[in-house]
Short mmCIF file of C-alpha atoms and ligand atoms in Angstrom, two decimals:
data_model
loop_
_atom_site.label_atom_id
_atom_site.label_comp_id
_atom_site.label_asym_id
_atom_site.label_seq_id
_atom_site.Cartn_x
_atom_site.Cartn_y
_atom_site.Cartn_z
CA MET R 1 112.97 285.51 43.52
CA PHE R 2 111.15 282.39 44.65
CA SER R 3 107.44 282.10 45.07
CA PHE R 4 106.08 280.08 47.95
CA ASN R 5 104.68 276.85 46.66
CA GLU R 6 103.08 274.75 49.35
CA ALA R 7 103.18 271.59 47.28
CA ASP R 8 106.96 271.81 47.18
CA ILE R 9 107.45 271.74 50.93
CA LEU R 10 104.41 269.83 52.14
CA PRO R 11 105.99 266.38 51.88
CA LEU R 12 108.36 267.38 54.68
CA GLY R 13 105.43 267.91 57.02
CA ASN R 14 103.62 264.66 56.22
CA LYS R 15 104.30 261.38 57.91
CA PRO R 16 106.14 259.16 57.33
CA ALA R 17 108.41 262.13 56.89
CA PRO R 18 112.00 262.70 56.13
CA ARG R 19 113.47 264.36 59.18
CA LEU R 20 115.43 267.42 60.10
CA PHE R 21 118.74 266.58 61.73
CA LEU R 22 120.64 269.25 63.64
CA LEU R 23 124.33 268.74 64.25
CA GLY R 24 125.07 271.03 67.17
CA ALA R 25 122.69 271.87 69.99
CA GLY R 26 123.74 275.35 71.03
CA ALA R 27 122.07 278.74 70.93
CA MET R 28 121.59 278.80 67.17
CA ALA R 29 120.21 275.27 66.99
CA GLU R 30 117.74 276.11 69.76
CA ALA R 31 116.56 279.29 68.02
CA PHE R 32 115.91 277.30 64.84
CA ILE R 33 114.12 274.50 66.70
CA ARG R 34 112.01 276.99 68.63
CA GLY R 35 110.81 278.76 65.50
CA ILE R 36 110.04 275.57 63.60
CA VAL R 37 108.20 273.93 66.48
CA ARG R 38 106.27 277.04 67.56
CA LYS R 39 105.13 277.75 64.04
CA GLY R 40 104.18 274.10 63.53
CA ALA R 41 106.31 273.80 60.39
CA LEU R 42 107.37 270.32 61.51
CA GLN R 43 106.28 267.99 64.24
CA PRO R 44 108.85 267.98 67.07
CA GLU R 45 109.33 264.24 66.69
CA GLN R 46 110.56 264.86 63.14
CA ILE R 47 113.46 266.91 64.49
CA TYR R 48 116.60 265.09 65.63
CA VAL R 49 119.43 266.86 67.37
CA LEU R 50 122.95 265.77 68.26
CA ASN R 51 125.87 267.51 69.92
CA ARG R 52 129.41 266.51 70.82
CA SER R 53 129.21 265.59 74.49
CA ARG R 54 126.59 267.40 76.55
CA GLY R 55 123.82 264.80 76.85
CA GLN R 56 122.02 266.91 79.42
CA ARG R 57 121.61 269.69 76.85
CA LEU R 58 119.82 267.30 74.47
CA MET R 59 117.48 266.28 77.29
CA GLU R 60 116.70 269.93 77.97
CA LEU R 61 115.81 270.50 74.32
CA GLN R 62 113.63 267.41 74.35
CA GLU R 63 111.82 268.58 77.46
CA GLU R 64 111.33 272.12 76.18
CA TYR R 65 110.40 271.43 72.55
CA GLY R 66 109.69 267.71 72.26
CA VAL R 67 112.53 267.14 69.77
CA VAL R 68 114.40 263.84 69.65
CA PRO R 69 117.93 263.48 71.03
CA ALA R 70 119.72 261.58 68.24
CA LYS R 71 121.58 258.46 69.29
CA SER R 72 124.26 258.91 66.69
CA LEU R 73 125.06 260.41 63.31
CA ILE R 74 123.29 257.47 61.70
CA ASP R 75 120.02 259.39 62.21
CA ALA R 76 121.33 262.01 59.77
CA ALA R 77 121.16 259.43 56.99
CA ASP R 78 117.33 259.37 57.23
CA ALA R 79 116.95 263.14 57.29
CA ALA R 80 115.89 265.24 54.32
CA VAL R 81 117.65 268.24 55.76
CA VAL R 82 120.81 268.36 57.86
CA VAL R 83 121.74 271.54 59.69
CA LEU R 84 125.31 272.36 60.60
CA ALA R 85 125.07 274.32 63.85
CA VAL R 86 128.55 273.97 65.32
CA LYS R 87 131.15 276.71 65.72
CA PRO R 88 133.22 277.24 62.56
CA ALA R 89 136.34 275.94 64.30
CA ASP R 90 134.56 272.63 65.03
CA ALA R 91 133.07 272.26 61.55
CA ALA R 92 135.92 270.35 59.89
CA GLN R 93 135.79 267.53 62.40
CA ALA R 94 131.99 267.51 62.59
CA LEU R 95 131.65 267.29 58.79
CA ASP R 96 134.32 264.67 58.54
CA GLU R 97 132.26 262.50 60.86
CA LEU R 98 128.99 263.40 59.14
CA ARG R 99 130.15 262.73 55.58
CA PRO R 100 129.47 258.97 55.51
CA TYR R 101 125.79 259.64 56.29
CA LEU R 102 125.21 262.15 53.53
CA HIS R 103 123.72 261.01 50.24
CA GLY R 104 122.16 264.01 48.57
CA GLN R 105 120.33 265.66 51.46
CA LEU R 106 120.08 269.41 51.83
CA LEU R 107 122.78 270.77 54.16
CA ILE R 108 122.03 274.14 55.75
CA SER R 109 125.13 275.65 57.34
CA PHE R 110 124.95 278.32 60.03
CA ALA R 111 128.72 278.38 60.41
CA ALA R 112 130.07 281.88 59.86
CA GLY R 113 132.80 282.24 57.27
CA LEU R 114 132.70 278.73 55.79
CA SER R 115 132.20 279.01 52.04
CA THR R 116 129.99 276.68 50.05
CA GLU R 117 133.13 275.54 48.23
CA TRP R 118 134.78 274.65 51.55
CA LEU R 119 131.65 272.91 52.78
CA LEU R 120 131.22 270.90 49.59
CA GLU R 121 134.82 269.78 49.74
CA ALA R 122 134.46 268.87 53.40
CA ILE R 123 131.51 266.58 52.65
CA GLY R 124 132.83 265.23 49.37
CA ASN R 125 129.91 266.82 47.47
CA GLN R 126 127.49 264.50 49.21
CA ALA R 127 124.79 267.13 49.86
CA ALA R 128 123.23 270.26 48.38
CA VAL R 129 124.75 273.12 50.35
CA VAL R 130 123.17 276.32 51.64
CA ARG R 131 125.36 278.80 53.47
CA THR R 132 123.56 281.15 55.82
CA MET R 133 124.19 284.02 58.16
CA PRO R 134 121.36 284.42 60.64
CA ASN R 135 121.34 287.25 63.17
CA LEU R 136 120.49 287.35 66.85
CA PRO R 137 116.75 288.19 66.57
CA VAL R 138 116.14 284.73 65.09
CA ALA R 139 115.98 283.79 68.78
CA VAL R 140 112.61 285.59 68.92
CA GLU R 141 111.55 284.63 65.39
CA SER R 142 112.24 288.16 64.16
CA GLY R 143 115.67 287.70 62.65
CA VAL R 144 116.95 288.02 59.16
CA THR R 145 119.02 285.28 57.55
CA ALA R 146 121.30 286.05 54.63
CA VAL R 147 121.43 283.03 52.34
CA ALA R 148 123.67 281.87 49.50
CA PHE R 149 123.11 278.63 47.65
CA ALA R 150 125.87 276.54 46.17
CA GLU R 151 125.58 275.91 42.45
CA HIS R 152 123.24 273.15 41.34
CA VAL R 153 120.93 273.36 44.38
CA THR R 154 117.53 272.47 42.99
CA HIS R 155 114.57 274.81 42.99
CA LYS R 156 112.76 272.50 45.40
CA ASP R 157 115.69 272.45 47.84
CA ARG R 158 115.90 276.24 47.66
CA LEU R 159 112.22 276.52 48.55
CA LEU R 160 112.67 274.04 51.35
CA ALA R 161 115.64 275.93 52.81
CA ARG R 162 113.78 279.21 52.60
CA PHE R 163 110.66 277.72 54.15
CA LEU R 164 112.58 276.38 57.15
CA LEU R 165 114.64 279.54 57.65
CA GLU R 166 111.54 281.72 57.36
CA GLN R 167 110.26 280.14 60.57
CA VAL R 168 112.75 282.34 62.45
CA GLY R 169 112.42 285.53 60.44
CA ALA R 170 113.01 287.03 57.03
CA VAL R 171 115.26 285.36 54.44
CA VAL R 172 117.32 287.40 52.00
CA GLU R 173 119.12 285.58 49.21
CA MET R 174 122.34 287.01 47.80
CA GLU R 175 125.51 286.19 45.92
CA GLU R 176 127.91 284.36 48.17
CA SER R 177 130.50 287.09 47.65
CA LEU R 178 128.24 289.35 49.74
CA LEU R 179 127.93 287.06 52.74
CA ASP R 180 130.98 288.48 54.53
CA ALA R 181 129.43 291.91 54.17
CA ALA R 182 126.08 290.56 55.42
CA THR R 183 127.89 289.18 58.47
CA ALA R 184 129.06 292.71 59.18
CA PHE R 185 125.77 294.37 58.27
CA SER R 186 122.85 292.29 59.51
CA GLY R 187 124.96 289.94 61.63
CA SER R 188 126.68 292.69 63.62
CA GLY R 189 123.76 295.05 63.04
CA PRO R 190 122.02 294.33 66.36
CA GLY R 191 125.23 295.33 68.16
CA PHE R 192 125.50 298.56 66.15
CA VAL R 193 121.86 299.44 66.70
CA CYS R 194 122.28 298.77 70.42
CA TYR R 195 125.28 301.09 70.56
CA PHE R 196 123.21 303.90 69.10
CA LEU R 197 120.32 303.12 71.44
CA GLU R 198 122.73 303.07 74.37
CA ALA R 199 123.76 306.61 73.48
CA MET R 200 120.12 307.69 73.16
CA GLU R 201 119.30 306.11 76.50
CA GLU R 202 122.18 307.84 78.25
CA SER R 203 121.03 311.11 76.78
CA ALA R 204 117.42 310.45 77.84
CA ARG R 205 118.64 310.16 81.43
CA ARG R 206 120.27 313.56 81.10
CA LEU R 207 116.98 314.93 79.83
CA GLY R 208 115.45 313.83 83.12
CA PHE R 209 113.84 310.44 82.38
CA ASP R 210 114.23 307.56 84.79
CA GLU R 211 115.61 304.32 83.35
CA GLU R 212 112.27 302.58 82.99
CA THR R 213 110.58 305.48 81.25
CA ALA R 214 113.56 306.07 78.96
CA ARG R 215 113.66 302.36 77.98
CA ALA R 216 109.94 302.24 77.19
CA LEU R 217 110.09 305.37 75.06
CA LEU R 218 113.21 304.14 73.30
CA LEU R 219 112.19 300.59 72.46
CA HIS R 220 108.72 301.50 71.25
CA THR R 221 110.18 304.28 69.15
CA VAL R 222 112.62 301.87 67.50
CA ALA R 223 110.16 299.01 67.03
CA GLY R 224 107.48 301.39 65.77
CA THR R 225 109.80 303.10 63.32
CA ALA R 226 110.95 299.74 61.92
CA LYS R 227 107.32 298.68 61.56
CA VAL R 228 106.37 301.85 59.71
CA LEU R 229 109.31 301.38 57.33
CA LEU R 230 108.32 297.77 56.69
CA ASP R 231 104.56 298.30 56.46
CA TRP R 232 104.68 301.42 54.32
CA GLN R 233 107.71 300.21 52.36
CA LEU R 234 109.52 303.49 52.75
CA SER R 235 113.23 304.14 52.72
CA PRO R 236 114.65 305.55 55.98
CA GLU R 237 115.57 308.70 54.08
CA ILE R 238 112.01 309.33 52.91
CA LEU R 239 110.52 308.72 56.34
CA ARG R 240 113.18 310.91 57.92
CA ARG R 241 112.31 313.73 55.53
CA ARG R 242 108.59 313.27 56.25
CA VAL R 243 109.07 313.62 60.01
CA THR R 244 111.43 316.59 59.79
CA SER R 245 109.71 319.97 59.76
CA PRO R 246 111.84 322.99 58.94
CA ARG R 247 113.23 324.46 62.16
CA GLY R 248 111.44 321.76 64.21
CA THR R 249 112.88 319.52 66.94
CA THR R 250 113.92 316.68 64.62
CA HIS R 251 115.61 319.17 62.35
CA ALA R 252 117.55 320.66 65.27
CA GLY R 253 118.84 317.24 66.33
CA LEU R 254 119.63 316.05 62.82
CA GLN R 255 121.72 319.11 62.14
CA VAL R 256 124.05 318.04 64.94
CA PHE R 257 124.33 314.53 63.47
CA GLU R 258 125.02 316.04 60.07
CA GLN R 259 127.74 318.36 61.36
CA SER R 260 129.38 315.60 63.38
CA GLY R 261 129.89 313.46 60.27
CA LEU R 262 127.88 310.57 61.72
CA LYS R 263 127.38 308.92 58.30
CA THR R 264 131.12 308.82 57.75
CA PHE R 265 131.64 307.09 61.09
CA VAL R 266 128.88 304.59 60.36
CA ASN R 267 130.47 303.80 57.03
CA GLU R 268 133.88 303.34 58.61
CA ALA R 269 132.44 301.05 61.27
CA LEU R 270 130.71 298.85 58.68
CA GLN R 271 133.84 298.73 56.50
CA ALA R 272 135.88 297.64 59.53
CA ALA R 273 133.34 294.95 60.43
CA ALA R 274 133.21 293.65 56.83
CA ALA R 275 137.01 293.55 56.61
CA ARG R 276 137.16 291.61 59.88
CA SER R 277 134.50 289.20 58.67
CA ALA R 278 136.43 288.53 55.45
CA GLU R 279 139.65 288.06 57.43
CA MET R 280 137.98 285.55 59.79
CA GLY R 281 136.49 283.68 56.82
CA LYS R 282 139.90 283.39 55.17
CA GLN R 283 141.38 281.37 57.99
CA PHE R 284 138.95 278.57 57.16
CA LYS R 285 139.92 278.62 53.51
CA THR R 286 143.49 277.74 54.31
CA LYS R 287 143.37 275.43 57.29
CA ASP R 288 141.30 272.87 59.13
CA ARG R 289 140.23 271.10 55.98
CA PRO R 290 139.02 267.63 56.79
CA LYS R 291 141.34 264.85 55.69
CA ASP R 292 140.19 262.40 53.03
N1 LIG B 1 124.45 282.35 68.12
C1 LIG B 1 124.23 283.23 67.15
O1 LIG B 1 123.58 284.28 67.35
C2 LIG B 1 124.73 282.96 65.76
C3 LIG B 1 124.45 283.89 64.74
C4 LIG B 1 124.90 283.62 63.45
C5 LIG B 1 125.58 282.45 63.18
N2 LIG B 1 125.84 281.57 64.19
C6 LIG B 1 126.60 280.36 63.85
O2 LIG B 1 125.90 279.23 64.36
C7 LIG B 1 126.84 278.22 64.71
C8 LIG B 1 126.50 277.72 66.09
O3 LIG B 1 126.64 278.79 67.00
P1 LIG B 1 126.08 278.68 68.48
O4 LIG B 1 126.09 280.04 69.05
O5 LIG B 1 124.81 277.89 68.49
O6 LIG B 1 127.26 277.78 69.16
P2 LIG B 1 127.25 277.03 70.57
O7 LIG B 1 126.12 277.54 71.42
O8 LIG B 1 128.64 277.08 71.08
O9 LIG B 1 126.91 275.51 70.19
C9 LIG B 1 127.76 274.73 69.43
C10 LIG B 1 127.24 273.31 69.43
O10 LIG B 1 128.07 272.53 68.58
C11 LIG B 1 128.27 271.27 69.19
N3 LIG B 1 129.43 270.61 68.59
C12 LIG B 1 130.72 271.04 68.53
N4 LIG B 1 131.48 270.14 67.86
C13 LIG B 1 130.66 269.14 67.49
C14 LIG B 1 130.85 267.93 66.78
N5 LIG B 1 132.04 267.56 66.32
N6 LIG B 1 129.77 267.14 66.58
C15 LIG B 1 128.55 267.49 67.05
N7 LIG B 1 128.31 268.62 67.73
C16 LIG B 1 129.35 269.43 67.95
C17 LIG B 1 128.41 271.59 70.65
O11 LIG B 1 128.24 270.42 71.43
P3 LIG B 1 128.79 270.32 72.97
O12 LIG B 1 128.11 271.42 73.73
O13 LIG B 1 128.36 268.96 73.39
O14 LIG B 1 130.27 270.52 72.87
C18 LIG B 1 127.27 272.61 70.79
O15 LIG B 1 126.04 271.94 70.97
C19 LIG B 1 128.23 278.86 64.62
O16 LIG B 1 128.89 278.36 63.48
C20 LIG B 1 127.99 280.33 64.49
O17 LIG B 1 128.93 280.92 63.62
C21 LIG B 1 125.45 281.79 65.46
#
């Protein structure tokens, strides 16, 4: 576990400052920029962003957040932190082009399925590598990012990576071998939660609620329950037991879940998602390696 040490990350926020360079200007890059700028972790003019071809997109990001459209990859050479925010299939080419401008910076990769080993090989070991798996709620600064560091990443770089990623939500560090599972769990989690909520919403309509009322009851129930679990640091099982009176309404509903084998289905769904994540990751271990 790392403790937050302001002195370790402050130099990034002081001018003249090393900069953050984002390679890729899509949805994920924007979520990261939004969190960092809104929270004031960096000045917008310290953040450079470059994509492949859509100049207009860079202008939009500049207008919205005040960040700097990079003129070329040369700007990455001055950055303390470089973020890889391209699709996994585009990563080999992007890193091949980026490699000459790396000289020991911290490289944070958002690319799903690309291992730290693969990344290090792609950049000729020219940066300290952090592999991450953020999830959708980072777009509203309430995400969770699973993180695995390559070997030999310094304590200071780890703090720096965590500090930046924490601007868009929680950060959970783990062994890299668990990142495929995290992709299935917290990465696909919003989709799974939505599927359950969809079923609850459909049922609410059958109970007589209009759409608007059902949605309000549903979302506040979910957000409130998550907040109670976080604030009171309870396990879902303990809270579930606390809110279930014998022969009460919750008990009646839970009995149906229990009899239907819901937990078995949930387990099977997560296993399937994790297997798919591992399978997708494997394709990048065997092809698309950048040429030397
Ligand atoms: N979106 C999510 O919720 C999410 C969640 C977890 C992880 N991720 C990961 O985050 C990464 C980015 O996803 P995204 O949703 O932001 O993708 P996206 O919206 O499709 O954006 C991809 C960006 O990469 C740029 N790009 C592609 N090749 C490039 C190259 N050679 N050099 C420079 N820029 C290049 C594209 O530029 P042009 O538009 O000019 O082609 C575009 O700006 C992916 O690896 C994904 O696995 C995303």
